[in-house]
mmCIF file of C-alpha atoms and ligand atoms in Angstrom:
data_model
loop_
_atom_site.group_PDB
_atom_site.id
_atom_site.type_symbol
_atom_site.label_atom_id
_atom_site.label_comp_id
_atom_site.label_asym_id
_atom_site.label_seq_id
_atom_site.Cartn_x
_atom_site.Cartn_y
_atom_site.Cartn_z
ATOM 1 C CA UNK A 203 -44.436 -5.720 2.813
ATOM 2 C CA UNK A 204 -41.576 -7.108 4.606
ATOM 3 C CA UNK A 205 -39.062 -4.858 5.683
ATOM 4 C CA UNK A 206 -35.579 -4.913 4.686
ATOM 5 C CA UNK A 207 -34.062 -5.302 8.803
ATOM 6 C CA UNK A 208 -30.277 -4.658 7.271
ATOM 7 C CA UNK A 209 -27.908 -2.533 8.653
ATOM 8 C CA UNK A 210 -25.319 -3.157 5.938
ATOM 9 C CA UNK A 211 -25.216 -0.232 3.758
ATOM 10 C CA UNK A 212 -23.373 -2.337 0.725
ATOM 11 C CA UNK A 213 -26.783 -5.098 0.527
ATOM 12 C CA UNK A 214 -27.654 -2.626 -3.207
ATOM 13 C CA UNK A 215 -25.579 -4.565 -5.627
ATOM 14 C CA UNK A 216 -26.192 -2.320 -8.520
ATOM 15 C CA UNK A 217 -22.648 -1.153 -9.635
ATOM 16 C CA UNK A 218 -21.116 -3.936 -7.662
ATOM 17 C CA UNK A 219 -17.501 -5.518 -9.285
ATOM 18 C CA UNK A 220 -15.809 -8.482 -8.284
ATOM 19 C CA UNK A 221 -12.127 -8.174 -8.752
ATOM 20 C CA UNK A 222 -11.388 -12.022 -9.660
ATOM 21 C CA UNK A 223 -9.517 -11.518 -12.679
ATOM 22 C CA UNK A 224 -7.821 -8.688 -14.345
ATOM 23 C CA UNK A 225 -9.260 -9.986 -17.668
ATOM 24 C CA UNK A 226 -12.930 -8.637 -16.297
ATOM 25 C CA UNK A 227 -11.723 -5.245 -16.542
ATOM 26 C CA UNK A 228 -10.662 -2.985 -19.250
ATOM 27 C CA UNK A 229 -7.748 -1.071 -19.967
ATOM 28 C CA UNK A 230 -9.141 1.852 -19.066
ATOM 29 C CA UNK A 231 -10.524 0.394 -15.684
ATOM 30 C CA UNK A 232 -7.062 -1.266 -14.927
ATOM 31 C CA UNK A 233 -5.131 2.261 -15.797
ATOM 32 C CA UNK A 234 -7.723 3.802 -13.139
ATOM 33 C CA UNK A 235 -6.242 1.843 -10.625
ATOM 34 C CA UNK A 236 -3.105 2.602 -11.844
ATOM 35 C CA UNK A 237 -3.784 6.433 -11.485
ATOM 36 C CA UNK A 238 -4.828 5.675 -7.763
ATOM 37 C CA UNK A 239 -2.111 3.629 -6.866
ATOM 38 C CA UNK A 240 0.278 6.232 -7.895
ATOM 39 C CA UNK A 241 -1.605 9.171 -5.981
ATOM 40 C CA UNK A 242 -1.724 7.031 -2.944
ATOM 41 C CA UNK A 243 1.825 6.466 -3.230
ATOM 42 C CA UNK A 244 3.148 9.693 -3.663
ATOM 43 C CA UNK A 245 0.683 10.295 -0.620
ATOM 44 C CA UNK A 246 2.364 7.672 1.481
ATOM 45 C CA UNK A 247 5.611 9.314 0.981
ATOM 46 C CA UNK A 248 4.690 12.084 2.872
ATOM 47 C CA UNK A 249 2.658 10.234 5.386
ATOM 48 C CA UNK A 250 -0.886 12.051 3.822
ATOM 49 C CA UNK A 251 -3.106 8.931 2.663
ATOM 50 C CA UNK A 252 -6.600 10.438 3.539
ATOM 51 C CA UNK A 253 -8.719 8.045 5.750
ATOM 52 C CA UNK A 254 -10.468 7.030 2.352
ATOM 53 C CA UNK A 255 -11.225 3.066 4.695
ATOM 54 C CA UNK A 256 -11.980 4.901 7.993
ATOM 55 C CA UNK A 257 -14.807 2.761 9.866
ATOM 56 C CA UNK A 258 -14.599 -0.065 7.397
ATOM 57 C CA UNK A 259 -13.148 -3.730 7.936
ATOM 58 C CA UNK A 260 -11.666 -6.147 5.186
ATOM 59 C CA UNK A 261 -12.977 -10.065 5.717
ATOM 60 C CA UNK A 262 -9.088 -11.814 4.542
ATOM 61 C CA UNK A 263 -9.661 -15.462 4.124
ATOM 62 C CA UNK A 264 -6.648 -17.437 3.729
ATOM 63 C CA UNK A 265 -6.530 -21.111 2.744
ATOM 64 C CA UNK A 266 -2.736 -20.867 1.969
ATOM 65 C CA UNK A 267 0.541 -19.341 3.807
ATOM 66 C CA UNK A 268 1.129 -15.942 2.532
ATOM 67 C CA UNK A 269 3.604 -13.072 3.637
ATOM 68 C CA UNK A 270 3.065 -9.956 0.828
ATOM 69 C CA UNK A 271 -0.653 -10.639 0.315
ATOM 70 C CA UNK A 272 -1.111 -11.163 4.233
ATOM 71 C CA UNK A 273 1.022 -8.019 4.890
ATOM 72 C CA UNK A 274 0.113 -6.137 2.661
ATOM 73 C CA UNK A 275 -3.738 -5.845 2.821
ATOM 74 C CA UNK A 276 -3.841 -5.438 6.528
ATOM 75 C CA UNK A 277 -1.235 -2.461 6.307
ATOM 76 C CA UNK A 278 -3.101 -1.069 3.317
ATOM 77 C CA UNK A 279 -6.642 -0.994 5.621
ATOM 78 C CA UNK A 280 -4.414 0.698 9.058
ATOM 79 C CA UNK A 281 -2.830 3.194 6.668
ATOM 80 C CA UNK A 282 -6.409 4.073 4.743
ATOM 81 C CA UNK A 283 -7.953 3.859 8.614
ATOM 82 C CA UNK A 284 -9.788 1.182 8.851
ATOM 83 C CA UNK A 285 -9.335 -3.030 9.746
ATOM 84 C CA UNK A 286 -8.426 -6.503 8.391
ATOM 85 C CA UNK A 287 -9.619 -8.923 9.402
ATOM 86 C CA UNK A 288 -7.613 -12.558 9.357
ATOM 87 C CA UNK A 289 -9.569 -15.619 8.849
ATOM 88 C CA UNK A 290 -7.939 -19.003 8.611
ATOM 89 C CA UNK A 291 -10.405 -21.906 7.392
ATOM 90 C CA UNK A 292 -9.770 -22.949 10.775
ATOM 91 C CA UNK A 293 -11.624 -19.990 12.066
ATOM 92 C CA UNK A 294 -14.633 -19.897 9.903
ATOM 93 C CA UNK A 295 -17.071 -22.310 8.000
ATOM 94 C CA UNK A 296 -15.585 -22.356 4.377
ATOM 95 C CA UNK A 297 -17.359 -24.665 2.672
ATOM 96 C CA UNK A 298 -17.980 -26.779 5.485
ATOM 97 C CA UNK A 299 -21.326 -27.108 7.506
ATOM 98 C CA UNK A 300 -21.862 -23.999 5.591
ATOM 99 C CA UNK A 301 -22.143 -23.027 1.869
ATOM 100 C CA UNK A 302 -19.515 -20.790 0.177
ATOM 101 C CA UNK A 303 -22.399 -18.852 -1.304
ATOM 102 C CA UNK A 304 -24.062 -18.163 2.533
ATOM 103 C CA UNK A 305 -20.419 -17.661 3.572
ATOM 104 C CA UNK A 306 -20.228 -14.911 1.239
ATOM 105 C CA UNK A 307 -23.635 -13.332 2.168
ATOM 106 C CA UNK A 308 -22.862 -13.369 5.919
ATOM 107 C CA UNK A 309 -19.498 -11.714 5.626
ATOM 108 C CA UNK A 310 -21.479 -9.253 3.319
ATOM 109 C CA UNK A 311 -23.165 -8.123 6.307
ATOM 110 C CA UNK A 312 -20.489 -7.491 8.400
ATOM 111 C CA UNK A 313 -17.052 -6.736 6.341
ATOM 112 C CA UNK A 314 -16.909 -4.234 3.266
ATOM 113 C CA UNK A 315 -14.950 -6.112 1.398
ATOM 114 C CA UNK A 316 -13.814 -9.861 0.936
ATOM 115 C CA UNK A 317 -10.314 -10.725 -0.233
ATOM 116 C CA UNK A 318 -9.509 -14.495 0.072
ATOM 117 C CA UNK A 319 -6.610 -16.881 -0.953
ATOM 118 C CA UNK A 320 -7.712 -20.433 -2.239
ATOM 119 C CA UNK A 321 -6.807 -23.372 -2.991
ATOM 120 C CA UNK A 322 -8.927 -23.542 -5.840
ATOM 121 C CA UNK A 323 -10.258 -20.647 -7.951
ATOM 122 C CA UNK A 324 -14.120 -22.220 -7.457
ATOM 123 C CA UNK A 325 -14.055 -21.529 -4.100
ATOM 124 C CA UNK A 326 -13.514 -17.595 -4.409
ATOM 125 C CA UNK A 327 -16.000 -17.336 -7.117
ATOM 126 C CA UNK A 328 -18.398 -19.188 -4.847
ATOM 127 C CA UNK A 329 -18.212 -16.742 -2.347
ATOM 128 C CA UNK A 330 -18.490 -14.259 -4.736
ATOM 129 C CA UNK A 331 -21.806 -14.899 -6.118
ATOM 130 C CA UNK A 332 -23.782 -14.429 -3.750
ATOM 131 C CA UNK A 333 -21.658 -11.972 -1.795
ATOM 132 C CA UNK A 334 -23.279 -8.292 -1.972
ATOM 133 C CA UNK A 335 -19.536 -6.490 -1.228
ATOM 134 C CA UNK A 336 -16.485 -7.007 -3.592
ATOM 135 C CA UNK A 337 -14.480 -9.664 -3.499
ATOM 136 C CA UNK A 338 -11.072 -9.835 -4.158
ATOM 137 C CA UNK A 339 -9.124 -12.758 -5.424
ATOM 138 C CA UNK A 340 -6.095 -12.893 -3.640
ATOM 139 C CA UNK A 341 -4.340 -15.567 -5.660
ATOM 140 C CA UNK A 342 -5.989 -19.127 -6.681
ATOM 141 C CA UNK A 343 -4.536 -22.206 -8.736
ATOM 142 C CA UNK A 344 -5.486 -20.508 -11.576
ATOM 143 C CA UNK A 345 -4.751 -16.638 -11.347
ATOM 144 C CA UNK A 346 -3.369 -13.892 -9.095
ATOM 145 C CA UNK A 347 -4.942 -10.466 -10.132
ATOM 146 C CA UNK A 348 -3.461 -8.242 -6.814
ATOM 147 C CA UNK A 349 -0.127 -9.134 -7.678
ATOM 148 C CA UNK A 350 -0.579 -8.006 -11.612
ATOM 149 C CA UNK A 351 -1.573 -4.590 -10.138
ATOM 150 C CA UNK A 352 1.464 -4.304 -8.438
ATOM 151 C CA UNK A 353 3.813 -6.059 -11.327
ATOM 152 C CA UNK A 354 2.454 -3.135 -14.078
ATOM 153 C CA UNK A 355 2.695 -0.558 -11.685
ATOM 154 C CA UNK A 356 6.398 -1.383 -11.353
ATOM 155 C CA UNK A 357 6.860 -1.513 -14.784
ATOM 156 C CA UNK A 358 5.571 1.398 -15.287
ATOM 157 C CA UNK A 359 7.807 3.231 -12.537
ATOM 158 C CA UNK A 360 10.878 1.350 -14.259
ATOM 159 C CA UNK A 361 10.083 2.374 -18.070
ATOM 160 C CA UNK A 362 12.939 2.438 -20.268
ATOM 161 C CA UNK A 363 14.052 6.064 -21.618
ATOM 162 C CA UNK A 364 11.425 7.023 -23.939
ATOM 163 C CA UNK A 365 9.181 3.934 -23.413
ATOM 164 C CA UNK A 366 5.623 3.463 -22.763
ATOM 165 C CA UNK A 367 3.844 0.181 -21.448
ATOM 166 C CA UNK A 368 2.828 -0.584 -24.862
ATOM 167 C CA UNK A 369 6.481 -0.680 -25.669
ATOM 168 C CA UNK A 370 7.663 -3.142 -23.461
ATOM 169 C CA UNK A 371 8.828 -6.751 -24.484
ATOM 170 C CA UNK A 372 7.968 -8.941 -21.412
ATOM 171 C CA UNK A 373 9.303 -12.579 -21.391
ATOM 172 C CA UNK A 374 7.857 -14.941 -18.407
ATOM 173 C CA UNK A 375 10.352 -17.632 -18.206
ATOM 174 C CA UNK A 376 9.159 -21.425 -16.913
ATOM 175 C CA UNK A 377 5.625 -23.238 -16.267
ATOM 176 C CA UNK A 378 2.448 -22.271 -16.868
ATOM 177 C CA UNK A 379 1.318 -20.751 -12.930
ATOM 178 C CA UNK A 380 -1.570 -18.169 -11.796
ATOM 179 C CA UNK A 381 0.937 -15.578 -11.933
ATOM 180 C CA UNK A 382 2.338 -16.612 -15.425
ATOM 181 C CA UNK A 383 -1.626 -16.420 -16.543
ATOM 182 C CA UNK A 384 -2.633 -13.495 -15.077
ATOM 183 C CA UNK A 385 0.642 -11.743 -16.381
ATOM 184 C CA UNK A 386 -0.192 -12.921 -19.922
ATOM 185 C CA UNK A 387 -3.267 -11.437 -19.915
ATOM 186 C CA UNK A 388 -2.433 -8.246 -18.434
ATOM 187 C CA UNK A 389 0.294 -7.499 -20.778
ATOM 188 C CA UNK A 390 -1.560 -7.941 -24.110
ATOM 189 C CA UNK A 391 -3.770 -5.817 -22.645
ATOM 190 C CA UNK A 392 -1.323 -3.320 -22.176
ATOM 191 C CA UNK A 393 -0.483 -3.989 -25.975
ATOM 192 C CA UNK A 394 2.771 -5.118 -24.742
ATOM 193 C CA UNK A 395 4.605 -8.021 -26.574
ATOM 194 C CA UNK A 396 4.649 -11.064 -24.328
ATOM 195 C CA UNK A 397 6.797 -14.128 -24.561
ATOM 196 C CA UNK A 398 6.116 -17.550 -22.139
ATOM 197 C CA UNK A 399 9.347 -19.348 -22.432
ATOM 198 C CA UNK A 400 9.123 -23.428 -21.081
ATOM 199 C CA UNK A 401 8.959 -26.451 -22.019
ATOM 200 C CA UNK A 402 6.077 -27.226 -24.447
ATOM 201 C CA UNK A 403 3.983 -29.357 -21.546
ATOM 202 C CA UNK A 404 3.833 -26.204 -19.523
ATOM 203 C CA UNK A 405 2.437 -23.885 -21.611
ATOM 204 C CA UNK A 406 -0.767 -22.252 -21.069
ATOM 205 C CA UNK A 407 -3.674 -23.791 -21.759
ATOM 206 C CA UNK A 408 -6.639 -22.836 -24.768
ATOM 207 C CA UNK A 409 -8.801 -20.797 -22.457
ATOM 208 C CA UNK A 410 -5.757 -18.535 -21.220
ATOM 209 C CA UNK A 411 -4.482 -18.547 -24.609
ATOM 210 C CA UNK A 412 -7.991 -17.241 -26.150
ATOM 211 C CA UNK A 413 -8.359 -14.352 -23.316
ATOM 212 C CA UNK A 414 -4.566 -13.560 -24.532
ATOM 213 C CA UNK A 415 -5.513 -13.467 -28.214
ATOM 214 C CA UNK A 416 -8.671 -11.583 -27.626
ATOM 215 C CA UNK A 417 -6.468 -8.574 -25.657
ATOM 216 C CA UNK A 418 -4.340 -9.014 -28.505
ATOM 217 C CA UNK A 419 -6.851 -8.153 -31.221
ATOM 218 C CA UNK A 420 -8.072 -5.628 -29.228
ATOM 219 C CA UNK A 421 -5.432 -4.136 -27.612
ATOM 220 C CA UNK A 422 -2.830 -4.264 -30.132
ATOM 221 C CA UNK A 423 -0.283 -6.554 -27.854
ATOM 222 C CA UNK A 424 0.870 -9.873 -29.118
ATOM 223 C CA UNK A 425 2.653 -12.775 -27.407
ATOM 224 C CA UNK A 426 4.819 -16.695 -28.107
ATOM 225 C CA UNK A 427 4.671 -19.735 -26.611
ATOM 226 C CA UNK A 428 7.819 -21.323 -27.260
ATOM 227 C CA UNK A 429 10.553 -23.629 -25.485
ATOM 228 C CA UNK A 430 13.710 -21.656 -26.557
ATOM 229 C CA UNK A 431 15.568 -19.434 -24.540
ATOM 230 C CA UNK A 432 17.136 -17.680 -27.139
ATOM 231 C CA UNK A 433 13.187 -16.138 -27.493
ATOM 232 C CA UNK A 434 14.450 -13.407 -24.432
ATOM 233 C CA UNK A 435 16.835 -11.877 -26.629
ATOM 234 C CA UNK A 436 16.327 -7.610 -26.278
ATOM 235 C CA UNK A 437 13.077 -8.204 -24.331
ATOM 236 C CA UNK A 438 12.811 -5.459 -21.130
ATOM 237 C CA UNK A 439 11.576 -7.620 -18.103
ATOM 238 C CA UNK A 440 12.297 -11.260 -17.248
ATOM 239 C CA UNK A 441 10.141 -12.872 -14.880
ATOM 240 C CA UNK A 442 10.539 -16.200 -12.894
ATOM 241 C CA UNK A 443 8.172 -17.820 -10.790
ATOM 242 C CA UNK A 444 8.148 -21.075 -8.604
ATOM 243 C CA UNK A 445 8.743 -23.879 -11.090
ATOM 244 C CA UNK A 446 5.743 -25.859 -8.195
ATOM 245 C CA UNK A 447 3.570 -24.988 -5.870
ATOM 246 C CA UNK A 448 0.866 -25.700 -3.172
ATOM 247 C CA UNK A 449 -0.454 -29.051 -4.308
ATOM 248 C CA UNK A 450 2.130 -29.681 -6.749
ATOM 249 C CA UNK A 451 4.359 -31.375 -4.201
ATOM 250 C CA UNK A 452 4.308 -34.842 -5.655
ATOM 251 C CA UNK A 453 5.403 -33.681 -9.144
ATOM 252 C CA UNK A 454 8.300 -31.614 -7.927
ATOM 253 C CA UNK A 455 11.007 -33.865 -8.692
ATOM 254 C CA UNK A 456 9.899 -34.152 -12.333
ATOM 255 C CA UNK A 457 9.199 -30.146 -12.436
ATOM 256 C CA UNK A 458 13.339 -29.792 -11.284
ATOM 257 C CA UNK A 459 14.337 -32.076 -13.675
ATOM 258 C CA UNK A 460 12.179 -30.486 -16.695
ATOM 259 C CA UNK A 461 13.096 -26.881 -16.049
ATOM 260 C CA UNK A 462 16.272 -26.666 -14.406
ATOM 261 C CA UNK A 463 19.173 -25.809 -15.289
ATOM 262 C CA UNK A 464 17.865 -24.937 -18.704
ATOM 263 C CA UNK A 465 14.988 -22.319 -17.439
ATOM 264 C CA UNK A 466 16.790 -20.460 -14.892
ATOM 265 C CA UNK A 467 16.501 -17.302 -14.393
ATOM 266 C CA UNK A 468 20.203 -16.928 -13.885
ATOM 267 C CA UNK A 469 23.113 -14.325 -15.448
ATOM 268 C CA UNK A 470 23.239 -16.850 -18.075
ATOM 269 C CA UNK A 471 19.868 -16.291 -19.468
ATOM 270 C CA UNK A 472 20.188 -12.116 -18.409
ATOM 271 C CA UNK A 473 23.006 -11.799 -20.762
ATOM 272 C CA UNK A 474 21.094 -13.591 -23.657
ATOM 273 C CA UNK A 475 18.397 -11.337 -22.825
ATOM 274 C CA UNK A 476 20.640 -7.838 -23.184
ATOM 275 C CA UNK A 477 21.392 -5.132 -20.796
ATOM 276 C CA UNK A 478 19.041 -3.572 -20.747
ATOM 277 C CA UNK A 479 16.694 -6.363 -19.236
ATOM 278 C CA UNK A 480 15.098 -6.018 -15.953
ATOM 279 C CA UNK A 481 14.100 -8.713 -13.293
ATOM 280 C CA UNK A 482 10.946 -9.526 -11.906
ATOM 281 C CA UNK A 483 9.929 -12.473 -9.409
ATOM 282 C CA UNK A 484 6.209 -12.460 -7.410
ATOM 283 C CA UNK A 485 8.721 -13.922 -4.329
ATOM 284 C CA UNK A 486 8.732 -16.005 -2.486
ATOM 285 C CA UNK A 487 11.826 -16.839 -5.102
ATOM 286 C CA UNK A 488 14.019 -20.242 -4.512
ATOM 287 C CA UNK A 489 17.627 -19.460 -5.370
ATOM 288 C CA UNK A 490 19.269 -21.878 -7.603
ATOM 289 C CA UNK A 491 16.168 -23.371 -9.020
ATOM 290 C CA UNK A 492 13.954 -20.933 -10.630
ATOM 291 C CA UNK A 493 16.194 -17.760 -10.400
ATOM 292 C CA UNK A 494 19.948 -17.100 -8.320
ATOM 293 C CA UNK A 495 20.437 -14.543 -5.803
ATOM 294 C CA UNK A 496 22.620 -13.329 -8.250
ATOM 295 C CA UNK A 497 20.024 -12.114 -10.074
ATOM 296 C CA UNK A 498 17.732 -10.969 -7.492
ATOM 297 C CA UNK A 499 20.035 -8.922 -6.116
ATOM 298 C CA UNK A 500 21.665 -7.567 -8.861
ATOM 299 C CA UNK A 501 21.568 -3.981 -10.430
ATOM 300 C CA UNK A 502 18.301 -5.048 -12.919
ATOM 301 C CA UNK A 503 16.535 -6.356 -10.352
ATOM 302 C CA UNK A 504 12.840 -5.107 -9.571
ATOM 303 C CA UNK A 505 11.902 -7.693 -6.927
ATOM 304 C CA UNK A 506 11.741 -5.686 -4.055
ATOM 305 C CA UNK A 507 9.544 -2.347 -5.478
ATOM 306 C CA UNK A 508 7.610 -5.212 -7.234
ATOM 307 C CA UNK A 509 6.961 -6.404 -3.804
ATOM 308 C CA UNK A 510 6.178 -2.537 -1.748
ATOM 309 C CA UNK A 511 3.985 -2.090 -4.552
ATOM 310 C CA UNK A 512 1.917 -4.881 -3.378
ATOM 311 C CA UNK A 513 0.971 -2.907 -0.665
ATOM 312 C CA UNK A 514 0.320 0.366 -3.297
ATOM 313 C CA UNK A 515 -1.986 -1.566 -4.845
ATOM 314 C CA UNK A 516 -4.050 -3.019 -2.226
ATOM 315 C CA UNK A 517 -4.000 0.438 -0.684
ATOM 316 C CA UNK A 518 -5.915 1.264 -4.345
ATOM 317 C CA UNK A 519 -8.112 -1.773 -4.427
ATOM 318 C CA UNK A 520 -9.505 -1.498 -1.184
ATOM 319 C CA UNK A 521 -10.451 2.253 -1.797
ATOM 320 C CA UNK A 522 -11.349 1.414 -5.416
ATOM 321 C CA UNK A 523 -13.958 -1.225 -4.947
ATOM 322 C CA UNK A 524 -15.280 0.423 -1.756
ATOM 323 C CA UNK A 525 -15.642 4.154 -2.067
ATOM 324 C CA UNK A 526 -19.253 4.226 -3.964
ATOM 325 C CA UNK A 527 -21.095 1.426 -1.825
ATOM 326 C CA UNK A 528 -19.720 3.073 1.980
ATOM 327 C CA UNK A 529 -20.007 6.768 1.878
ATOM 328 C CA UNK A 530 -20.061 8.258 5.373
ATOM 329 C CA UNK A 531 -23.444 10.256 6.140
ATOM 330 C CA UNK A 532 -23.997 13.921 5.777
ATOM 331 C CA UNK A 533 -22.507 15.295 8.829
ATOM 332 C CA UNK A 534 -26.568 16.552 9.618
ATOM 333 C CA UNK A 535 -27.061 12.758 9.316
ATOM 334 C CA UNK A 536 -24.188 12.007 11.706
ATOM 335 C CA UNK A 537 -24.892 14.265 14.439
ATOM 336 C CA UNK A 538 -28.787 13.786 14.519
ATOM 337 C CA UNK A 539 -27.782 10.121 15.649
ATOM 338 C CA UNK A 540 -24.833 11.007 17.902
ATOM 339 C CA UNK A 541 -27.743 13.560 19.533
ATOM 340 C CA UNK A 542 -30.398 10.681 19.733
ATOM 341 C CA UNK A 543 -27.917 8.363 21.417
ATOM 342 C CA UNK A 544 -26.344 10.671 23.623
ATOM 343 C CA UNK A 545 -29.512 11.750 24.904
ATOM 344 C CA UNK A 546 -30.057 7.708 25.785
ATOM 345 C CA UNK A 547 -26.757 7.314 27.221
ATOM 346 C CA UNK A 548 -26.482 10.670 29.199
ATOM 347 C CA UNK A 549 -30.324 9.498 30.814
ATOM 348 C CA UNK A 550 -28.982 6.323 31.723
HETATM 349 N N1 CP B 29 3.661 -12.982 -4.186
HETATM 350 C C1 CP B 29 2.858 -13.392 -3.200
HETATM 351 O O1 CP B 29 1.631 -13.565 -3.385
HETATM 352 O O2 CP B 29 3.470 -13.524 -2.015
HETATM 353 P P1 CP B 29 2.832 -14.205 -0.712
HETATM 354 O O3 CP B 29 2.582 -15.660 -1.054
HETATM 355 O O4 CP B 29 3.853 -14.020 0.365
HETATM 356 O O5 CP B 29 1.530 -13.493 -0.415
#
């Protein structure tokens, strides 16, 4: 029999989970990470986070500019003890002269755990099927889980006297993006009731809209697609997103022109909304196109905890998706080797 010659101790994927999507994951899952994302804040407060990523090292590809996601992940592994590691396509073989899928099963043998911005959302799933540690999506044309953790983590630190999630009315306000998706299905999962507000030609498409129904049915949420902006009225949280991005460059002018002035995120559309609405933006934000500074840096705005908490939830993913496959060794275990190899060093 051949013998496995692997030092990787993460090459067992039995209990492995990808975290691609938020819709993979139940309510129950998603409120775990919730729960740690809280403890570790509360821990970072008081400068206690335990050195739960001590000895291990995140793989980060990035394919697109990033400053929260970037940021946020490597300060997350320093804080939790461990490493991130920053590779640019222009560093690696991603997709070229080598297969996503062997990409993904080298950095398997040498990281703990792959988090990668695309381009496309293929190109994270192909590295993560044959991968044998998570991978993390960390935003793709089509979703952008990391940041969801962070959004419903805010909402639930900014919860409205007497309020639970399940209470909230959350409106997203302009095109169909990843985060616009990815916030759809989160909500309803929540059991929240969820509003997209656009222009008809930017709504989501069928397969979003039959995750969304499904959460609904089972969650109890429910959610509108519809292009009045009178739909905002009493709803908690108004979010705004780029109305174009990466790769939508040539259909910008059209995008202004469709969604501006009518679908800004401005005091305007605040005030139909109520007082007691809050703000929300991913950021970057543009002002005077999708939102005004106004807005973003007025009393009911969220953006910046919605942005720390970024780094609260990597903090959680990285420990979340990591702490069964890389347990340390039984300190026996540990010194029996640190006696073997002193022995060789001190005879040297
Ligand atoms: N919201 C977000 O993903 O920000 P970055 O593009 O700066 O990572």
């Amino acid at each position: 029999m051949k013998l496995p010659s692997s030092t990787a101790t993460n090459l067992n994927k039995s209990g492995l989970r990808h975290f691609l999507k938020t819709q993979d994951f139940t309510r129950a899952e998603l409120t775990e990470i919730l729960d740690l994302m809280k403890m570790l804040k509360d821990a970072r407060r008081v400068n206690a986070v335990p050195p739960l990523f001590a000895g291990k090292t995140v793989g980060m590809i990035f394919e697109q500019p990033s400053t929260r996601t970037r940021v946020s992940f490597e300060a997350a592994a320093t804080i939790l003890g461990g490493h991130a590691q920053f590779l640019s396509p222009n560093d690696i073989h991603l997709g070229s002269k080598e297969s996503l899928e062997d990409t993904g099963r080298v950095l398997s043998r040498m990281v703990d755990v792959i988090m990668a911005r695309v381009d496309v959302h293929e190109t994270v799933a192909g590295l993560a099927k044959e991968a044998s540690v998570p991978v993390i999506n960390g935003l793709c044309d089509w979703l952008h889980p990391t940041q969801m953790m962070a959004d419903i983590f805010t909402m639930q630190e900014h919860l409205p006297e007497g309020k639970q999630l399940d209470d909230l009315k959350v409106a997203f306000i302009g095109d169909a993006t990843n985060v616009s998706n990815e916030l759809a299905m989160i909500c309803t999962k929540f059991g929240m009731e969820y509003a997209h507000v656009g222009p008809k030609k930017y709504h989501m498409t069928e397969e979003i809209v039959g995750m969304v129904e499904d959460n609904c049915k089972e969650y109890g949420g429910s959610f509108v697609m519809t292009d009045d902006i009178n739909a905002v009225k009493g709803f908690d949280i108004l979010v705004a997103d780029s109305f174009y991005w990466f790769g939508q460059e040539d259909e910008k002018e059209e995008r202004l022109a469709t969604f501006m002035p009518e679908y800004i995120v401005d005091q305007r559309l605040m005030d139909i909304a109520g007082p007691q609405a809050m703000f929300m933006h991913c950021l970057p934000a543009n002002d005077k196109r999708e939102t005004t500074r106004e807005v973003m840096d007025g009393d009911s705005s969220l953006i910046f905890d919605e942005a720390e908490n970024r780094l609260t939830a990597q903090m959680a993913l990285l420990v979340y998706f990591t702490h069964q496959h890389t347990k340390p060794a039984s300190e026996d275990v540990a010194a029996s080797h640190k006696a073997k190899i002193d022995d060789f060093l001190n005879a040297l």
